[in-house]
XYZ file of C-alpha atoms in Angstrom:
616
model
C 129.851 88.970 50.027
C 128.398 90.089 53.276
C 129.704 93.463 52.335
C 127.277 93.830 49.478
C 124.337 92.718 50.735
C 122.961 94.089 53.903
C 121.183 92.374 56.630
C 121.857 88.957 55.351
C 123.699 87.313 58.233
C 120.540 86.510 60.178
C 119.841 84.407 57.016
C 123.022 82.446 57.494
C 123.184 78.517 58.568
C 125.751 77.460 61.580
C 127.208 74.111 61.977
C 129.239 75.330 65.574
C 127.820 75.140 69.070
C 130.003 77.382 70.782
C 130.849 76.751 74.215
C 133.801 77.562 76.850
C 136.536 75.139 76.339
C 140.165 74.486 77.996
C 142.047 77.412 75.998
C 142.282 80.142 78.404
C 138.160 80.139 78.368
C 138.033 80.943 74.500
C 134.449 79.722 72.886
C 135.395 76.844 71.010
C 132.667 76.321 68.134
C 132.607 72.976 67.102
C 130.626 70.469 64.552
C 127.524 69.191 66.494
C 127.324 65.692 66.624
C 124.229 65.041 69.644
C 121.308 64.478 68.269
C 119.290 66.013 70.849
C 117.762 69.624 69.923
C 120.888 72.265 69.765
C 120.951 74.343 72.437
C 120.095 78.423 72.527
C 123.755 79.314 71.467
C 124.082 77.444 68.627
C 122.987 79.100 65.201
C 120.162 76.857 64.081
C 118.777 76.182 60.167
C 116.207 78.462 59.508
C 112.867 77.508 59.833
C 112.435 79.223 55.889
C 114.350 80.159 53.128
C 114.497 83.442 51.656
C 113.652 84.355 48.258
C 115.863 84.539 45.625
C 119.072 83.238 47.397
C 120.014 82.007 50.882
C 122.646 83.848 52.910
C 125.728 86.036 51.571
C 128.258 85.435 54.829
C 130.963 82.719 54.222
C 133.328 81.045 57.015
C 136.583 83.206 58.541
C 139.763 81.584 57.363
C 142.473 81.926 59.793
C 145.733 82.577 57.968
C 147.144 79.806 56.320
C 150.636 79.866 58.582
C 148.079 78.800 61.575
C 147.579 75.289 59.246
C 151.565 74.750 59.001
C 151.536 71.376 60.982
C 154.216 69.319 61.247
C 153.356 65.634 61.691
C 157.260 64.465 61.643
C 157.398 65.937 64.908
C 155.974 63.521 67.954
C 157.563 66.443 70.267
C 155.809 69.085 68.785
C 152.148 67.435 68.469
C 150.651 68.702 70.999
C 151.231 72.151 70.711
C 150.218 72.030 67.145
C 147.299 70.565 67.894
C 146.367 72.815 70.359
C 147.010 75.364 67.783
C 144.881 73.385 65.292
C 142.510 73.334 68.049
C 142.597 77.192 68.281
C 142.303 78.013 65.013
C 138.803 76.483 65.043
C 137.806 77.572 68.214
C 138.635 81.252 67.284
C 138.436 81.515 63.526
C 135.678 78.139 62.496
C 132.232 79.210 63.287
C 131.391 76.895 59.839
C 128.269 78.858 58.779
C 126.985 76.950 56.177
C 125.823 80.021 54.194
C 123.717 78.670 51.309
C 123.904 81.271 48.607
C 124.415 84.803 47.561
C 121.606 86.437 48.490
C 122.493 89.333 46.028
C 122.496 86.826 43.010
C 119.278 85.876 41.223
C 119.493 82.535 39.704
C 117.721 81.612 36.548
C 115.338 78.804 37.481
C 115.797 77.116 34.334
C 119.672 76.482 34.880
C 119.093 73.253 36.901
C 115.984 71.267 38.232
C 114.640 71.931 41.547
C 115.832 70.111 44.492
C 114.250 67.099 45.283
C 112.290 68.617 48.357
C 110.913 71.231 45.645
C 109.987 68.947 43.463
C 108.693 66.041 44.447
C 111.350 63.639 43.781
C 111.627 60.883 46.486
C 114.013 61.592 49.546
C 115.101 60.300 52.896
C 112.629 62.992 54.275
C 115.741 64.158 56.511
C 115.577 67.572 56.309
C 117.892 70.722 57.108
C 115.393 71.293 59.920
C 115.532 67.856 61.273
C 116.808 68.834 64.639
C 116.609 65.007 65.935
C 119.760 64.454 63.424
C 122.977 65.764 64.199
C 123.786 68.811 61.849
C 126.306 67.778 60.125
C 124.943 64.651 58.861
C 122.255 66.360 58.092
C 124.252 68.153 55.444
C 125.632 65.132 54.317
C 121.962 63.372 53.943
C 120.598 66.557 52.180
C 123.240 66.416 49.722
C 123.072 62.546 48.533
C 119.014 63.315 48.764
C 120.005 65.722 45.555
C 122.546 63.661 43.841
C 120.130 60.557 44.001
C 116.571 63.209 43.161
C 118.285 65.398 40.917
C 120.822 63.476 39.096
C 119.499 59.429 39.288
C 117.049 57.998 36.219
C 114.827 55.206 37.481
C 114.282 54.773 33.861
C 117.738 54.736 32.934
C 118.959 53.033 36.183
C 122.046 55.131 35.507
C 123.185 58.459 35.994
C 122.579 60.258 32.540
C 124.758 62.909 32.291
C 127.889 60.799 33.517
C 130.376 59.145 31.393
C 131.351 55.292 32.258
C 133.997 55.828 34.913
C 132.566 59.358 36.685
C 129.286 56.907 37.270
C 131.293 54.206 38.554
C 132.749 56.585 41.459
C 129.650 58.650 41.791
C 127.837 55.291 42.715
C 130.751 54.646 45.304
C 130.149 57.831 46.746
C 126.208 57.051 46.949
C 126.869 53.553 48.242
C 129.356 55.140 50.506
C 126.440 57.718 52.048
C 124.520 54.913 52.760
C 127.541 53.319 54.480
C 127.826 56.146 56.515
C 123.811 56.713 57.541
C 124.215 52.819 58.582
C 126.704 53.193 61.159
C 125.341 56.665 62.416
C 123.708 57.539 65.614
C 120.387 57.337 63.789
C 117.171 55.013 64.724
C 117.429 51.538 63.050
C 113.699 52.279 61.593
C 115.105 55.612 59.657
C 118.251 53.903 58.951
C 116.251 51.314 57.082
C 113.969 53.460 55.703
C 117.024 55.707 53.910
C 118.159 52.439 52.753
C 115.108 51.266 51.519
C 114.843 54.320 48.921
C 118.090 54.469 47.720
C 119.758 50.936 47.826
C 117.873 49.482 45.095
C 119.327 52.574 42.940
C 122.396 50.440 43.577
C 120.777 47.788 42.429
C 119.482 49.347 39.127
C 123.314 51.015 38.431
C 124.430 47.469 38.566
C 122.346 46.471 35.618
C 122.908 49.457 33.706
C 126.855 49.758 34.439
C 128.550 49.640 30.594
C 130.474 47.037 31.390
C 130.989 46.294 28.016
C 132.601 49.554 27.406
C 134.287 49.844 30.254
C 136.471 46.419 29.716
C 137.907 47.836 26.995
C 139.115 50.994 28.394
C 141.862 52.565 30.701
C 143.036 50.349 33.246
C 142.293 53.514 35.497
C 138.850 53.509 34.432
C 138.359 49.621 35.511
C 139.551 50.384 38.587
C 136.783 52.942 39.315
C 135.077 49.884 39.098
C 136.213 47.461 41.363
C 136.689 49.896 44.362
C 132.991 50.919 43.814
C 132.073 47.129 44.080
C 133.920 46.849 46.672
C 132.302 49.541 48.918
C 129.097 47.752 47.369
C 130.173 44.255 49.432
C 131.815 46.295 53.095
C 127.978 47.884 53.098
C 126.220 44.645 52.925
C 127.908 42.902 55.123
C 127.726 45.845 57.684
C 124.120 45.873 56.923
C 123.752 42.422 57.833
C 125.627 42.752 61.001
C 124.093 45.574 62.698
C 120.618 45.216 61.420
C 120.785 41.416 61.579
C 116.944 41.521 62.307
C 115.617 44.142 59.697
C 117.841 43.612 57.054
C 116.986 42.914 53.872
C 117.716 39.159 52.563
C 117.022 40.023 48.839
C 119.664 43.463 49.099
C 122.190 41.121 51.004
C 121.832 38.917 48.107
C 123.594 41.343 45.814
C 126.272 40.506 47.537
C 127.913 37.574 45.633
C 127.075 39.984 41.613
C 128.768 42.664 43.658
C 131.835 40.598 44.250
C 132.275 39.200 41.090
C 131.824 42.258 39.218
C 134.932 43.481 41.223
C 136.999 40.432 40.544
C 136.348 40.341 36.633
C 137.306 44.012 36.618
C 140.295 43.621 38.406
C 141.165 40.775 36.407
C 141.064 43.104 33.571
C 143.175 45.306 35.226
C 145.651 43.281 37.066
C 146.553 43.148 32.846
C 148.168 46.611 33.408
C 151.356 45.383 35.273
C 154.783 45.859 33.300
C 157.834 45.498 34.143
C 159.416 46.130 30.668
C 159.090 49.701 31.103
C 160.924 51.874 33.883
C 161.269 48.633 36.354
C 157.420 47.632 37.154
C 154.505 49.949 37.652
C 150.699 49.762 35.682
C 150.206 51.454 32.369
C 147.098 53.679 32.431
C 145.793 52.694 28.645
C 147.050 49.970 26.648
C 145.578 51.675 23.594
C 148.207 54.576 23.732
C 151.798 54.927 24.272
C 153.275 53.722 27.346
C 152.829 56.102 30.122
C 152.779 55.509 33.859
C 150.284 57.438 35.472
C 150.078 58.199 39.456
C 146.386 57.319 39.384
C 146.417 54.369 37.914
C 149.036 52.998 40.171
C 147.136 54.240 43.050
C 143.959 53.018 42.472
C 146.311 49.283 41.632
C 147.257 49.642 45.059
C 143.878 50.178 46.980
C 141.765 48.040 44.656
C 145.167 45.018 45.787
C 144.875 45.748 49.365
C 140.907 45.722 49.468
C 140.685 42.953 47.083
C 142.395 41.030 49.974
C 140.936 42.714 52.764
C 136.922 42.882 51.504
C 136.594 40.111 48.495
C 134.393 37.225 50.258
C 137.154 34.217 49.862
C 134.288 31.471 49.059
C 133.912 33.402 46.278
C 137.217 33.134 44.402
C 137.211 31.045 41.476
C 139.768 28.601 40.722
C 142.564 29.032 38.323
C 142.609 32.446 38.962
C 145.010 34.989 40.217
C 144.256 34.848 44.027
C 142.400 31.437 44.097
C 145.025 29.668 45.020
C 146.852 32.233 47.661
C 144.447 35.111 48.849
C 147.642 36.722 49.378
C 148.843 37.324 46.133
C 146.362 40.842 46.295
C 148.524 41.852 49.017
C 151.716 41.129 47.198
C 150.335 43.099 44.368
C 149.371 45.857 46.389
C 153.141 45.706 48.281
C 154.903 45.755 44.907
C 153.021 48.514 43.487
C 153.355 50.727 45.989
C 157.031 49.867 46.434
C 157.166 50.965 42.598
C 155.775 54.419 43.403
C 157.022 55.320 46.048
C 160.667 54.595 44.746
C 159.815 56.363 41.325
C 160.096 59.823 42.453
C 156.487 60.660 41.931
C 156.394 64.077 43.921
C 157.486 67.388 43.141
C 159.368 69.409 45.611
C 156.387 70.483 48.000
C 155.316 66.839 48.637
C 152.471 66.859 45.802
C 152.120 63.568 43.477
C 152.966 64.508 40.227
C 150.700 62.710 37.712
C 152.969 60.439 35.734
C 156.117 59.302 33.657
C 156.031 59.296 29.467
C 158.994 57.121 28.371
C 161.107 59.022 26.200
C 163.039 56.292 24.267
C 162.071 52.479 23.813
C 165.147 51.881 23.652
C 166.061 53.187 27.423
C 162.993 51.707 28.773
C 162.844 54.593 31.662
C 160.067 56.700 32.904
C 162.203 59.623 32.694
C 159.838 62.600 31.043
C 157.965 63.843 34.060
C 154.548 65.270 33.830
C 154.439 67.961 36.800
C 150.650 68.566 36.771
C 149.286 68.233 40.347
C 145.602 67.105 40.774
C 143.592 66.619 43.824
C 142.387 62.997 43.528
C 146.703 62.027 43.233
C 146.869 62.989 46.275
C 143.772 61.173 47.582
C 143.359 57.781 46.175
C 146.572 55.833 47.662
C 145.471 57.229 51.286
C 143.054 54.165 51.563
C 145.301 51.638 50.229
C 148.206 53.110 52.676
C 145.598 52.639 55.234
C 144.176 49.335 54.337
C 148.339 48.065 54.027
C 149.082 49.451 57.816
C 146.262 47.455 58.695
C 147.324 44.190 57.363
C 150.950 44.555 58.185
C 151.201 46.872 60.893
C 154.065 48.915 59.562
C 153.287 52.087 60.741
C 155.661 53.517 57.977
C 152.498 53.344 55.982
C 150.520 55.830 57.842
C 153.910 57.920 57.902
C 153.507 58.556 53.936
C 150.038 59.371 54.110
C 150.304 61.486 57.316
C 153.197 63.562 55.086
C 151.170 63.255 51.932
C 148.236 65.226 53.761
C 150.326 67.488 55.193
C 151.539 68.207 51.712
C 148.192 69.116 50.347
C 147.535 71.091 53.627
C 150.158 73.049 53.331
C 150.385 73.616 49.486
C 149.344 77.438 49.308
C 151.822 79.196 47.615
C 154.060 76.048 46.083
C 154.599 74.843 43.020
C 151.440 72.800 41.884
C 149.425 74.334 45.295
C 146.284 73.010 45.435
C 145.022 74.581 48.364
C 143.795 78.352 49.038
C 142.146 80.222 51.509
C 142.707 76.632 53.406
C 140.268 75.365 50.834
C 140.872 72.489 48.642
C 141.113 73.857 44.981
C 141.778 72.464 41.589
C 143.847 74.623 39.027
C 140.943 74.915 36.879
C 138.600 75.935 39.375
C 139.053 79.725 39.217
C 139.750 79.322 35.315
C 136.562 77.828 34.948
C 137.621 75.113 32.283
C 137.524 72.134 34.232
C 136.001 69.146 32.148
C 134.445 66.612 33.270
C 137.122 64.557 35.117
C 138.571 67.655 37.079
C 134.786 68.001 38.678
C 135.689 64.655 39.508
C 138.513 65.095 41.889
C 137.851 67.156 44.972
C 135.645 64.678 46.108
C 137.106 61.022 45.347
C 140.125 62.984 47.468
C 138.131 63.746 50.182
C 136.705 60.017 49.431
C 140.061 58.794 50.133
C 140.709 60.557 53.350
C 137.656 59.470 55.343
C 138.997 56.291 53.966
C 142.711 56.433 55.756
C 141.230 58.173 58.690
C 138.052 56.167 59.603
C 137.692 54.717 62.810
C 136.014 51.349 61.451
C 138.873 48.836 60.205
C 138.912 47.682 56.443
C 139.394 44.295 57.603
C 136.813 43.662 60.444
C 133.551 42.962 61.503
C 132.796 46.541 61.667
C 130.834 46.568 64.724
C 132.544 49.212 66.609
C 132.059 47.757 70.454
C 133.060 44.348 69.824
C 135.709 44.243 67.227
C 139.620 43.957 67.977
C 140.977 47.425 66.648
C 144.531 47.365 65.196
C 147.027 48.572 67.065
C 147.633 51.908 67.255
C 144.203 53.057 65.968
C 143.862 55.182 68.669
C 146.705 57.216 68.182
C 146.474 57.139 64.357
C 143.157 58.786 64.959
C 144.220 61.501 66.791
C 147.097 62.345 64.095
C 143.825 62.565 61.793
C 142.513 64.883 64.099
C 144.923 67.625 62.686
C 143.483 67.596 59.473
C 140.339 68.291 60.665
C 140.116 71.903 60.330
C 141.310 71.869 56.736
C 138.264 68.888 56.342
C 136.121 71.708 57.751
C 137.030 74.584 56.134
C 136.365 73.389 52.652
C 133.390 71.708 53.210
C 131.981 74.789 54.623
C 133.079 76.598 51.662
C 131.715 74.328 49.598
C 128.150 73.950 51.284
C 128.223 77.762 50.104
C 128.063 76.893 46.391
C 125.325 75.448 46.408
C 122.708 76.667 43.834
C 119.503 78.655 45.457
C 116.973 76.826 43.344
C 118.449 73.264 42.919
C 121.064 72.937 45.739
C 123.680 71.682 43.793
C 126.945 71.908 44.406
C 129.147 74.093 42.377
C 132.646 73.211 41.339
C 135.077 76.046 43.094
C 134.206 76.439 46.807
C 136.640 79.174 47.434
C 134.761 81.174 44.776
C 132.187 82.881 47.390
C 135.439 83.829 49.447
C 136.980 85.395 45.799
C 133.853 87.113 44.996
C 133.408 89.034 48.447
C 136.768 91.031 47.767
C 135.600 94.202 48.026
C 137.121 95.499 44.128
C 136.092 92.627 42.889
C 132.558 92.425 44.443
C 132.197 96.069 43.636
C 132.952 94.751 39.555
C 130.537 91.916 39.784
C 127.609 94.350 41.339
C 128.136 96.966 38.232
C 127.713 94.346 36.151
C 131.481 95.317 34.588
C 132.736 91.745 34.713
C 131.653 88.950 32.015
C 132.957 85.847 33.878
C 133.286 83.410 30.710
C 136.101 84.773 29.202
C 137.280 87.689 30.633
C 141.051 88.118 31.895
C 140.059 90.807 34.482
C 138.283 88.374 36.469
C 141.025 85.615 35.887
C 143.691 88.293 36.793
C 141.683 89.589 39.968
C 140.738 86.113 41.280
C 144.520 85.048 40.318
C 146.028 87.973 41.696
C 148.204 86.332 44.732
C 149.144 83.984 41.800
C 150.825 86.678 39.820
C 149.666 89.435 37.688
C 151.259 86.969 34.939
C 149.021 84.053 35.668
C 151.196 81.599 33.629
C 153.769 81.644 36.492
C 151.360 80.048 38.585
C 149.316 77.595 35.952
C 150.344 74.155 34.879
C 152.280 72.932 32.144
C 149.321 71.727 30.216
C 147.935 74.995 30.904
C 150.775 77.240 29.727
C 150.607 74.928 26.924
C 146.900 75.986 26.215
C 147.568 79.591 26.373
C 150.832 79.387 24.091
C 148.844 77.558 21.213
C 146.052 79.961 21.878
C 142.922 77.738 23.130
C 143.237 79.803 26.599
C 141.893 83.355 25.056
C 140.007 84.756 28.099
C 139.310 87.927 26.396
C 137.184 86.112 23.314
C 133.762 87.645 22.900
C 131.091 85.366 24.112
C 127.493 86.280 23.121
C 124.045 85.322 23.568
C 122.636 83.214 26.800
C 126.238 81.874 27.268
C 127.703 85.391 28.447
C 126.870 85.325 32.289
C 127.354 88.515 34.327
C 126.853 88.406 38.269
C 124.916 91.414 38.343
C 122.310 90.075 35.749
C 122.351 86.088 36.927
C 124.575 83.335 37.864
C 127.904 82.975 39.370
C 131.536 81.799 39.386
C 130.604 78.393 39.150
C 127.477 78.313 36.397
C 130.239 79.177 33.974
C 131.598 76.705 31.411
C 130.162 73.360 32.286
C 128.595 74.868 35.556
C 126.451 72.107 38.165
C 126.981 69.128 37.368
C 126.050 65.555 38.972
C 130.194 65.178 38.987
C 129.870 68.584 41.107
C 127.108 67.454 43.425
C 129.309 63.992 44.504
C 132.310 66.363 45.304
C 129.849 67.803 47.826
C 128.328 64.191 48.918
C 132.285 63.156 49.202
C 133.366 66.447 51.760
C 130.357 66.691 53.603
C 130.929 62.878 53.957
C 134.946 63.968 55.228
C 133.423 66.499 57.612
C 130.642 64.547 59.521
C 133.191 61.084 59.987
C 135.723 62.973 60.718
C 134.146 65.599 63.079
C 132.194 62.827 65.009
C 135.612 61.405 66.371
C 136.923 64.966 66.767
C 133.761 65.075 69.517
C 134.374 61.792 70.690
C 138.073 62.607 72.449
């Protein structure tokens, strides 16, 4: 809303040195990644932040015809990229605006960040100019998810349920993953690992495992990925800190790997054939339905299984004891099942699943057409981890088209993309529970996944490891998706709360708000963002004046049995108005710790992706 709020983009926070580059001498911003002290030109953190709110400007979006790339086209790559290339050069100066300076937040909505209040941190800060920018961002942002949202007490995250914990730890575990292999010194390395690794620990205890056996098959999944990620970290850790590592950590290893293999035990349960010709059921409590997630998740928790699960720990008598390769024939299979079960709608998207409409038939032939982000995430790393074990390249094909799917969404059925910003249908609607806060950033999770420059299967060590073949050039097909990467993690950065610095759950929303009728509504105070249908119609309005044509089954559903009434009354402390306090995204169920690992997940996506953008 830099229109409303005068004088506030000398506030703002830039991720782009700009310099000349080979376009025809256009400045080419671009995400720092030296960690040497930026240069004059570059738009540094400010040394303080100002009262009552951070910074009111918000990235320039290019139009979303400029993000139309074709990757079925080896002819045509180079000019698209060179557009892709352009678009961020001209249009991507990425400042990381922190928040509306022209809303006062109630300091009692949250708890202060961790640097406010005490809680322990990696001591990185936003003004560490020794550590590259971006992973800066990504360090301040796990500092808040472990200080804000982690109980030592507990040893848990409280205000999770049993499966959002399981991939909130990944994510954390994942962070640390990342800090490891980054240009950092070994002594801070080990000193961010020293703080938050034995939260690992403590989540492993604490982990309701007895619950969680006895759910979903999608929800024991969650599990054995995040174990998983648990066992790649600690043997990276071993191998590039081989002399300041941590024996009793590494020793975590062997409870980390066997929590993984009895959950995918449990879940291996989930394979049927009876119904529609193979595939996982998501709950065996319920009626058959096959779900996209839970075949997804089947088919990266297979391929990683046999990829990442230490061999001398395999126990016999057991699925895989015998042949390691029977998680790679499970992974094959399943994916074979999907990918022949017409699973996507006609712009690409994953639909989420099949209900069977006759026992008798035996087919998945009731379609669900809701599109979610995290469908469209989660078999990117198994695609990955399969190309890498096979080589078939057709692998990387699907996901390259998959991406470009979600890329490209605006304005198709099930879109889930605007403003180049990745966006979940109930983001501007503000009714997304618990598991839609979820999904933004296990898909972003996924990507850095299928586009990471460090093998699945591998040593990890970087300089000395043999690289699959055709790494190199499956990199720079990931390149192209790197604007979209940092697009809506910039948006995102600028949800963040004032007070707490947690993420909020719509990143587009600061680009919504600073429309000028609609900014000029939330200043007056006109607009009561719980319920009202003016502010769903004016944030909806290139959806439709009638926003059902653009809403979800489920959610046309809602509104036709009357549990979508966005002009009910709300009173008391629950009826927030911008002018007053709050935003778009304290409404409903507001910041949440499922919010805040969305933003550890994207600013994850944009520093490991960026670095090898700088790199070529």
């Amino acid at each position: 809303m830099s229109s409303m709020v005068s004088g506030s983009m000398s506030q703002c926070v830039g991720w782009a040195k700009s310099h000349t580059g080979p376009l025809g001498g256009l400045k080419q911003p671009r995400i720092s990644t030296s960690p040497s002290h930026p240069p004059s030109n570059e738009i540094d953190i400010s040394p303080s932040e100002p009262e009552g709110g951070r910074c009111s400007s918000y990235p320039s979006f290019p139009d979303s015809r400029e993000m139309r790339i074709d990757l079925r086209l080896p002819a045509a790559m180079l000019r698209l990229h060179l557009v892709a290339v352009a678009a961020v050069a001209f249009l991507v100066p990425l400042s990381l605006c922190l928040k509306h300076a022209g809303h006062a937040q109630k300091a009692h909505q949250l708890p202060l960040s961790p640097a406010a209040d005490g809680h322990k941190s990696s001591g990185i800060t936003l003004n560490s100019t020794d550590v590259p920018e971006p992973l800066r961002y990504l360090i301040h942002a796990f500092d808040t998810l472990q200080g804000t949202f982690f109980s030592p007490e507990s040893e848990d995250y409280p205000d999770a349920i049993d499966w959002t914990a399981a991939v909130i730890a990944t994510h954390a575990v994942t962070a640390l993953h990342t800090v490891l292999l980054s240009p950092l010194p070994h002594n801070t390395t080990s000193h961010v690992i020293d703080i938050y690794f034995p939260d690992i620990i403590g989540f492993y205890h604490s982990q309701n495992v007895g619950s969680l056996k006895n759910q979903a098959y999608d929800d024991m999944l969650w599990v054995v990925l995040g174990w998983l990620a648990a066992v790649r970290f600690l043997d990276a850790y071993r191998l590039f800190l081989p002399a300041d590592y941590n024996w009793v950590y590494y020793s975590w290893r062997k409870d980390f790997a066997f929590r993984a293999r009895q959950f995918y035990g449990y879940a291996e349960k989930g394979w049927d054939e009876l119904f529609c010709g193979g595939g996982c059921i998501w709950n065996p409590n319920l009626q058959p339905y096959k779900n996209a997630i839970t075949n997804e998740l089947f088919i990266a928790a297979s391929v990683q299984m046999y990829t990442t699960f230490p061999m001398e720990y395999e126990i016999v008598g057991e699925a895989g004891a015998e042949d390691h390769r029977a998680y790679l024939q499970n992974a094959e299979k399943a994916y074979r099942w999907l990918k022949g079960s017409n699973f996507t709608n006609t712009a690409g998207l994953i639909v989420d699943g099949f209900h069977i409409s006759s026992y008798w038939k035996r087919l998945c032939d009731e379609r669900d057409e809701q599109t979610f982000t995290y469908n469209q995430g989660v078999v990117l790393s198994g695609l990955r981890g399969l190309w890498e074990v096979t080589g078939n390249a057709e692998y990387l094909d699907d996901g390259y088209e998959l991406v470009r799917s979600v890329v490209e969404s605006e304005g198709k059925i099930g879109e889930l993309v605007r403003k180049n910003v990745l966006e979940e249908h109930c983001d501007s609607w503000g009714w997304c529970n618990q598991d839609a806060q979820m999904f933004k950033g296990i898909f972003f999770h996924h990507l850095t996944a299928f586009c990471s420059p460090h093998p699945y299967a591998g040593t990890w060590n970087s300089t000395t490891e043999d690289h699959p073949a055709g790494l190199h050039e499956h990199l720079e097909r990931c390149k192209l998706f790197f604007p979209f990467v940092a697009y809506s993690a910039a948006a995102a950065w600028s949800t963040r709360h004032a007070v707490s610095a947690v993420f909020g759950m719509w990143w587009s929303a600061p680009l919504f708000e600073k429309e000028p009728e609609f900014a000029n509504m939330l200043l007056r105070g006109e607009v009561e963002l719980k319920r009202d249908h003016r502010a769903v119609d004016r944030i909806n309005g290139d959806r439709g004046r009638d926003w059902s044509a653009g809403a979800t089954e489920a959610e046309v559903r809602l509104a036709a049995e009357g549990q979508a009434r966005w002009d009910a009354d709300v009173e008391g402390e629950e009826a927030v108005h911008i002018a007053g306090q709050g935003d778009l995204n304290d409404r409903f169920r507001g910041r949440t710790v499922e919010t805040q690992s969305g933003g550890v997940g994207v600013m994850r996506a944009a520093w490991e992706l960026g670095r090898y953008q700088q790199r070529t």
